[in-house]
CSV table of C-alpha atoms and ligand atoms in Angstrom, one decimal:
chain,number,residue,atom,x,y,z
A,212,MET,CA,122.5,98.0,54.3
A,213,PRO,CA,120.9,94.6,54.9
A,214,LYS,CA,121.9,93.1,58.2
A,215,PRO,CA,124.3,90.1,58.0
A,216,LYS,CA,122.4,86.7,58.1
A,217,ILE,CA,123.9,84.5,60.8
A,218,ALA,CA,123.5,81.0,62.2
A,219,ILE,CA,124.6,79.5,65.5
A,220,VAL,CA,124.8,75.7,65.7
A,221,SER,CA,126.3,72.9,67.8
A,222,ALA,CA,127.6,69.4,66.8
A,223,SER,CA,128.9,67.0,69.5
A,224,GLY,CA,129.9,69.0,72.6
A,225,CYS,CA,128.3,70.1,75.8
A,226,ARG,CA,126.7,73.3,74.5
A,227,ALA,CA,128.6,75.6,76.9
A,228,CYS,CA,130.2,77.3,74.0
A,229,GLU,CA,126.7,78.2,72.6
A,230,THR,CA,125.8,79.4,76.0
A,231,THR,CA,128.8,81.7,76.0
A,232,ILE,CA,127.2,83.6,73.1
A,233,LEU,CA,124.3,84.3,75.5
A,234,ASP,CA,126.8,85.3,78.2
A,235,ILE,CA,128.0,88.3,76.1
A,236,HIS,CA,125.2,90.1,78.1
A,237,TYR,CA,124.4,93.5,76.5
A,238,GLY,CA,126.3,92.2,73.5
A,239,VAL,CA,123.4,89.8,72.7
A,240,ASN,CA,121.3,92.8,72.2
A,241,ALA,CA,123.9,94.2,69.8
A,242,LEU,CA,124.1,90.8,68.0
A,243,ASN,CA,120.3,91.0,67.5
A,244,ARG,CA,120.5,94.6,66.4
A,245,TRP,CA,123.4,94.2,64.0
A,246,SER,CA,122.4,90.8,62.5
A,247,ASP,CA,119.5,88.8,61.2
A,248,ILE,CA,119.7,85.5,63.2
A,249,ARG,CA,118.2,83.0,60.7
A,250,PHE,CA,119.0,79.7,62.4
A,251,TRP,CA,119.7,78.9,66.1
A,252,PRO,CA,118.1,75.7,67.2
A,253,TYR,CA,119.2,76.0,70.8
A,254,VAL,CA,117.6,79.4,71.4
A,255,LEU,CA,115.1,79.9,68.6
A,256,GLY,CA,114.1,76.2,68.2
A,257,SER,CA,114.9,76.5,64.5
A,258,SER,CA,114.1,73.4,62.4
A,259,MET,CA,116.1,71.7,59.7
A,260,ALA,CA,113.3,72.6,57.3
A,261,GLU,CA,114.1,76.2,58.0
A,262,LEU,CA,117.8,75.6,57.4
A,263,ASN,CA,117.0,73.9,54.1
A,264,ALA,CA,115.1,77.0,53.0
A,265,ILE,CA,118.1,79.3,53.6
A,266,ASP,CA,120.2,79.9,50.5
A,267,ARG,CA,123.1,81.9,51.9
A,268,LEU,CA,124.4,83.0,55.3
A,269,ASP,CA,127.0,85.6,56.0
A,270,VAL,CA,128.4,84.0,59.2
A,271,CYS,CA,127.9,80.7,61.0
A,272,PHE,CA,129.2,80.2,64.5
A,273,PHE,CA,129.8,76.5,64.9
A,274,SER,CA,130.7,74.7,68.2
A,275,GLY,CA,131.2,71.0,68.9
A,276,ALA,CA,133.3,68.3,67.4
A,277,ILE,CA,132.4,66.1,64.3
A,278,ALA,CA,131.6,62.8,66.0
A,279,THR,CA,128.5,61.6,64.1
A,280,GLU,CA,127.3,61.4,60.6
A,281,ALA,CA,124.7,64.1,61.4
A,282,ASP,CA,127.6,66.4,62.7
A,283,ARG,CA,129.5,65.9,59.4
A,284,GLU,CA,126.4,66.6,57.3
A,285,LEU,CA,125.6,69.7,59.4
A,286,ALA,CA,129.2,71.0,59.1
A,287,GLN,CA,129.2,70.5,55.3
A,288,THR,CA,125.8,72.2,54.9
A,289,MET,CA,127.0,75.2,57.0
A,290,ARG,CA,130.2,75.4,55.0
A,291,GLU,CA,128.3,75.4,51.7
A,292,LYS,CA,125.8,78.0,52.9
A,293,SER,CA,128.1,80.4,54.9
A,294,ASP,CA,130.5,83.0,53.6
A,295,ARG,CA,132.4,82.7,56.9
A,296,LEU,CA,132.4,79.6,59.1
A,297,VAL,CA,133.7,80.3,62.6
A,298,ALA,CA,134.9,77.4,65.0
A,299,ILE,CA,133.8,78.3,68.5
A,300,GLY,CA,135.6,76.4,71.3
A,301,ALA,CA,138.1,73.6,71.6
A,302,CYS,CA,135.7,70.9,70.3
A,303,ALA,CA,135.2,72.6,66.9
A,304,ALA,CA,138.7,74.0,66.8
A,305,PHE,CA,140.7,70.9,67.7
A,306,GLY,CA,138.3,68.0,68.3
A,307,GLY,CA,138.2,68.7,72.0
A,308,MET,CA,137.4,66.2,74.7
A,309,PRO,CA,135.1,64.2,72.4
A,310,GLY,CA,138.2,63.5,70.4
A,311,LEU,CA,139.7,61.4,73.2
A,312,LYS,CA,137.3,58.7,72.0
A,313,ASN,CA,139.8,58.2,69.2
A,314,LEU,CA,142.1,56.5,71.7
A,315,ARG,CA,139.7,53.5,71.8
A,316,LYS,CA,140.5,50.7,69.5
A,317,SER,CA,138.3,51.0,66.4
A,318,ALA,CA,136.8,47.5,67.0
A,319,GLU,CA,135.4,48.8,70.4
A,320,THR,CA,134.0,52.0,69.0
A,321,GLY,CA,130.2,51.9,68.8
A,322,SER,CA,130.0,48.3,70.0
A,323,SER,CA,127.9,48.8,73.0
A,324,GLU,CA,127.0,52.4,72.9
A,325,GLY,CA,123.2,51.8,72.4
A,326,ASP,CA,123.0,49.5,75.4
A,327,GLY,CA,120.5,50.7,78.1
A,328,LEU,CA,118.6,53.1,75.8
A,329,PRO,CA,114.8,53.0,76.0
A,330,GLU,CA,113.2,51.0,73.2
A,331,GLY,CA,112.7,53.0,70.0
A,332,LEU,CA,115.6,55.4,70.7
A,333,GLU,CA,118.8,55.2,68.8
A,334,LEU,CA,122.1,57.1,69.2
A,335,PRO,CA,123.2,59.0,66.1
A,336,ALA,CA,125.5,56.9,63.8
A,337,PRO,CA,129.1,57.6,64.9
A,338,GLU,CA,131.8,58.5,62.5
A,339,LYS,CA,134.9,56.3,62.5
A,340,THR,CA,137.0,59.0,64.2
A,341,VAL,CA,136.1,62.2,65.9
A,342,ARG,CA,137.5,65.3,64.2
A,343,ALA,CA,137.8,69.0,64.5
A,344,LEU,CA,135.4,71.1,62.3
A,345,ASP,CA,138.1,71.4,59.6
A,346,GLY,CA,139.3,67.8,60.0
A,347,LEU,CA,139.3,65.3,57.1
A,348,GLY,CA,135.7,64.8,55.8
A,349,GLY,CA,134.4,67.7,58.0
A,350,VAL,CA,134.9,70.8,55.9
A,351,ASP,CA,138.0,72.0,54.0
A,352,ARG,CA,138.5,75.2,55.9
A,353,VAL,CA,137.3,77.4,58.7
A,354,ASP,CA,137.6,81.2,58.4
A,355,ALA,CA,138.1,82.0,62.1
A,356,VAL,CA,138.7,80.2,65.4
A,357,VAL,CA,137.9,81.1,69.0
A,358,PRO,CA,139.6,78.5,71.2
A,359,GLY,CA,138.9,77.6,74.8
A,360,CYS,CA,136.7,75.2,76.7
A,361,PRO,CA,134.4,76.9,76.8
A,362,ALA,CA,135.4,79.7,74.4
A,363,PRO,CA,135.7,82.8,76.7
A,364,VAL,CA,133.1,85.6,76.6
A,365,ASN,CA,135.5,88.4,75.8
A,366,LEU,CA,137.1,86.6,72.8
A,367,VAL,CA,133.7,85.4,71.5
A,368,TRP,CA,132.5,89.0,71.7
A,369,ALA,CA,135.7,90.1,69.8
A,370,ALA,CA,134.7,87.6,67.0
A,371,VAL,CA,131.1,88.6,67.0
A,372,SER,CA,132.0,92.3,67.0
A,373,ALA,CA,134.6,91.9,64.2
A,374,LEU,CA,132.6,89.5,61.9
A,375,VAL,CA,129.1,90.6,62.4
A,376,CYS,CA,129.2,94.2,63.6
A,377,GLY,CA,132.2,95.3,61.5
A,378,GLY,CA,134.0,96.3,64.7
A,379,GLU,CA,131.5,99.1,65.3
A,380,ALA,CA,129.2,97.8,68.0
A,381,ASP,CA,128.6,99.9,71.1
A,382,ALA,CA,131.0,97.8,73.2
A,383,ARG,CA,133.8,97.8,70.7
A,384,ILE,CA,136.5,95.2,70.2
A,385,THR,CA,138.9,97.1,72.4
A,386,TYR,CA,137.1,95.3,75.2
A,387,ALA,CA,139.0,92.2,74.1
A,388,ALA,CA,141.9,93.8,72.2
A,389,ALA,CA,144.4,93.4,74.9
A,390,ARG,CA,144.4,89.7,74.4
A,391,LEU,CA,144.7,89.8,70.6
A,392,PRO,CA,147.8,90.3,68.4
A,393,GLU,CA,148.0,93.9,67.1
A,394,GLU,CA,148.1,92.8,63.5
A,395,MET,CA,144.7,91.4,63.9
A,396,VAL,CA,143.1,94.2,65.9
A,397,ARG,CA,144.2,96.9,63.4
A,398,PRO,CA,142.4,95.6,60.4
A,399,ILE,CA,139.3,94.8,62.5
A,400,LEU,CA,139.1,98.4,63.9
A,401,SER,CA,139.7,99.9,60.5
A,402,GLY,CA,136.6,97.9,59.2
A,403,LEU,CA,138.6,95.5,57.0
A,404,GLY,CA,137.7,92.6,59.2
A,405,PRO,CA,140.0,89.9,60.6
A,406,PRO,CA,142.4,88.1,58.3
A,407,SER,CA,141.3,84.7,56.9
A,408,GLY,CA,141.9,81.9,59.4
A,409,ALA,CA,142.2,84.4,62.2
A,410,MET,CA,142.7,82.9,65.7
A,411,PHE,CA,141.0,85.0,68.3
A,412,ALA,CA,143.7,84.4,71.0
A,413,GLY,CA,147.3,85.4,71.6
A,414,GLU,CA,150.4,84.0,70.0
A,415,LYS,CA,152.7,83.3,73.0
A,416,ALA,CA,152.3,80.6,75.7
A,417,VAL,CA,150.1,80.9,78.8
A,418,CYS,CA,153.4,81.1,80.9
A,419,ALA,CA,154.1,84.5,79.2
A,420,THR,CA,151.0,86.0,80.9
A,421,CYS,CA,151.0,83.9,84.1
A,422,SER,CA,151.9,85.9,87.2
A,423,ARG,CA,153.4,83.0,89.0
A,424,LYS,CA,157.1,83.1,89.9
A,425,LYS,CA,159.5,80.5,88.4
A,426,GLU,CA,162.4,79.7,90.8
A,427,GLU,CA,164.2,77.1,88.6
A,428,LYS,CA,163.3,74.4,91.1
A,429,ARG,CA,163.8,70.7,90.2
A,430,PHE,CA,160.9,68.5,89.6
A,431,LYS,CA,160.7,65.9,92.4
A,432,ALA,CA,157.3,64.2,92.2
A,433,VAL,CA,154.0,64.4,90.4
A,434,LYS,CA,151.3,66.0,92.5
A,435,ARG,CA,147.5,66.1,91.9
A,436,PRO,CA,145.5,69.2,92.6
A,437,TYR,CA,143.9,67.7,95.8
A,438,GLN,CA,147.4,67.3,97.3
A,439,ALA,CA,149.1,70.0,99.4
A,440,TYR,CA,150.9,72.6,97.4
A,441,GLU,CA,151.5,76.4,97.7
A,442,SER,CA,148.6,77.8,95.9
A,443,ALA,CA,149.7,81.5,95.9
A,444,GLY,CA,152.8,82.8,94.2
A,445,ARG,CA,155.0,80.0,92.9
A,446,CYS,CA,154.9,78.2,89.5
A,447,LEU,CA,152.6,75.2,89.8
A,448,LEU,CA,154.7,73.0,87.5
A,449,GLU,CA,157.8,73.6,89.7
A,450,GLN,CA,155.7,72.3,92.6
A,451,GLY,CA,154.9,69.0,90.7
A,452,LEU,CA,151.4,69.9,89.3
A,453,ILE,CA,151.1,69.1,85.6
A,454,CYS,CA,150.5,72.7,84.4
A,455,GLN,CA,150.6,72.9,80.6
A,456,GLY,CA,151.1,76.6,80.3
A,457,ILE,CA,154.4,76.2,78.5
A,458,ALA,CA,152.7,74.3,75.7
A,459,THR,CA,149.4,76.2,75.5
A,460,ARG,CA,148.4,79.3,73.5
A,461,GLU,CA,147.7,82.4,75.7
A,462,GLY,CA,144.6,84.5,75.5
A,463,CYS,CA,142.9,83.6,78.8
A,464,GLY,CA,145.4,85.6,80.9
A,465,GLY,CA,146.1,82.6,83.1
A,466,LEU,CA,142.5,82.1,84.1
A,467,CYS,CA,143.1,78.8,85.8
A,468,THR,CA,146.7,79.3,87.1
A,469,GLY,CA,145.6,82.6,88.7
A,470,VAL,CA,143.4,80.6,91.1
A,471,GLY,CA,145.9,77.8,91.7
A,472,VAL,CA,144.5,75.3,89.1
A,473,PRO,CA,147.1,74.0,86.5
A,474,CYS,CA,146.5,74.9,82.9
A,475,ARG,CA,145.0,71.9,81.0
A,476,GLY,CA,145.7,73.2,77.5
A,477,CYS,CA,142.2,74.3,76.3
A,478,TYR,CA,143.5,77.0,73.9
A,479,GLY,CA,145.6,74.4,72.0
A,480,LYS,CA,149.2,74.9,71.2
A,481,PRO,CA,150.9,78.2,70.4
A,482,PRO,CA,152.4,78.6,66.9
A,483,ALA,CA,156.0,78.0,68.2
A,484,VAL,CA,155.2,74.6,69.6
A,485,TYR,CA,154.8,71.7,67.1
A,486,ASP,CA,153.9,68.9,69.6
A,487,PRO,CA,152.5,70.0,73.0
A,488,GLY,CA,152.9,66.5,74.5
A,489,ALA,CA,156.6,66.3,73.5
A,490,LYS,CA,157.1,69.8,74.7
A,491,MET,CA,155.7,68.9,78.1
A,492,VAL,CA,157.7,65.7,78.5
A,493,SER,CA,160.9,67.5,77.5
A,494,ALA,CA,160.1,70.4,79.9
A,495,ILE,CA,159.4,68.2,82.9
A,496,SER,CA,162.0,65.5,82.4
A,497,SER,CA,164.8,68.1,81.9
A,498,THR,CA,164.2,69.3,85.4
A,499,PHE,CA,164.0,65.9,87.2
A,500,GLU,CA,165.9,66.2,90.5
A,501,THR,CA,167.5,62.8,90.1
A,502,GLU,CA,169.6,61.1,87.4
A,503,LYS,CA,169.1,57.6,88.8
A,504,PRO,CA,167.1,55.5,86.3
A,505,ALA,CA,165.1,53.8,89.1
A,506,GLU,CA,164.1,57.1,90.7
A,507,ILE,CA,163.3,58.6,87.3
A,508,GLN,CA,161.1,55.6,86.5
A,509,LYS,CA,159.3,56.0,89.8
A,510,ILE,CA,158.5,59.7,89.0
A,511,ALA,CA,157.3,58.7,85.5
A,512,ASP,CA,155.1,55.9,86.9
A,513,ASP,CA,153.2,58.6,88.8
A,514,PHE,CA,152.0,60.3,85.6
A,515,VAL,CA,148.4,59.3,85.0
A,516,ASP,CA,147.2,58.9,81.4
A,517,MET,CA,149.9,61.0,79.7
A,518,THR,CA,148.2,61.0,76.3
A,519,GLY,CA,144.8,61.9,77.6
A,520,CYS,CA,146.4,64.6,79.8
A,521,PHE,CA,148.7,66.3,77.2
A,522,TYR,CA,146.2,66.0,74.3
A,523,ARG,CA,143.0,66.4,76.3
A,524,TYR,CA,141.6,69.0,73.9
A,525,THR,CA,143.6,68.5,70.8
A,526,LEU,CA,144.1,64.9,69.9
A,527,PRO,CA,142.3,64.9,66.5
A,528,SER,CA,143.9,68.1,65.3
A,529,GLN,CA,147.4,67.0,66.5
A,530,CYS,CA,147.0,63.6,64.8
A,531,MET,CA,146.0,65.4,61.5
A,532,LEU,CA,149.0,67.7,61.8
A,533,MET,CA,151.4,64.9,62.4
A,534,LYS,CA,150.0,62.8,59.5
A,535,GLY,CA,150.9,65.8,57.3
B,702,LIG,S1,134.8,73.3,73.8
B,702,LIG,FE1,134.3,72.6,75.9
B,702,LIG,S2,132.6,74.0,76.5
B,702,LIG,FE2,132.7,74.1,74.3
B,702,LIG,S3,131.3,72.5,73.5
B,702,LIG,FE3,133.3,71.6,73.7
B,702,LIG,S4,133.3,70.6,75.8
B,702,LIG,FE4,131.7,72.2,75.8
B,703,LIG,S1,153.9,76.4,84.1
B,703,LIG,FE1,151.9,77.1,84.7
B,703,LIG,S2,152.1,78.0,86.8
B,703,LIG,FE2,154.1,77.8,85.9
B,703,LIG,S3,154.5,79.8,84.9
B,703,LIG,FE3,153.7,78.5,83.3
B,703,LIG,S4,151.5,78.8,83.4
B,703,LIG,FE4,152.3,79.6,85.3
B,704,LIG,S1,144.8,78.5,81.9
B,704,LIG,FE1,144.9,76.9,80.3
B,704,LIG,S2,143.1,75.5,80.7
B,704,LIG,FE2,142.7,77.4,81.9
B,704,LIG,S3,141.5,78.7,80.5
B,704,LIG,FE3,143.7,79.2,80.1
B,704,LIG,S4,144.3,77.9,78.4
B,704,LIG,FE4,142.4,77.0,79.2
């Protein structure tokens, strides 16, 4: 059997998601053994001329948001050439942090972004709005998604193992299976592969896997992580930290909350939540300790950049969803 031909590429992002592929440790060896890596500019220094010479790829792992013309062209080329296109990380999956640029007024966008560059150097031409990989004008569909910022090693390995190694690599998918829904693990282990559009993450909210104790305390004031709070044991949201576990898809096992850092929502929303921002506002405001308008206003005034906070990783995909 010929080995599957694969490509690994980045658009606009920080490249940590590509680095995660290197972080699968002994799995990188398996990736090399089970596949023919045809295009990987970051590691192999592959050129666009090499990409143009490739007719067909089995799998492309794509990280980064679509923020420039070059990103869009790369996304469309990889879609055309690849049987399976996999979004790796929050930028490719939802638009990620580069997507917060969409909050700027369009007249401002791109106006002064070349200032200060050495002569002869130009920034890539920006797109009007930043989008997720499957956003309008990017590509029409992706075949699988591994969320997270960065996408975590165990779930990236699950995707590689399922899509490239047919679930049969030495370190089998069971390594990550505890975090995946059973209906996804079964077809992968039986060799059928993951269902189309598979999301390599859980289906509930982070709160469902967080070990912190909820005590039904009232919300008194917004706290920032540098302020004093009880870091062990109690729910962070109930202590005033803006933890978004209730509006975020699980799969990380409460990686941040376990060490006292509030969840910032990097896995995107779970299926049962339509609008994570509205969910957070409703969850917090329904537990305000006071009913006096002036005191409520005072608490609300302490929220910093509510839009940037609640849609930090998902603004482009959420806007697409709400536009219908
Ligand atoms: S999802 Fe996060 S880690 Fe991955 S490329 Fe984007 S900013 Fe970097
Ligand atoms: S709100 Fe945050 S700290 Fe509280 S239970 Fe949910 S994930 Fe844990
Ligand atoms: S706790 Fe939240 S922010 Fe942290 S890794 Fe998990 S989903 Fe991402």
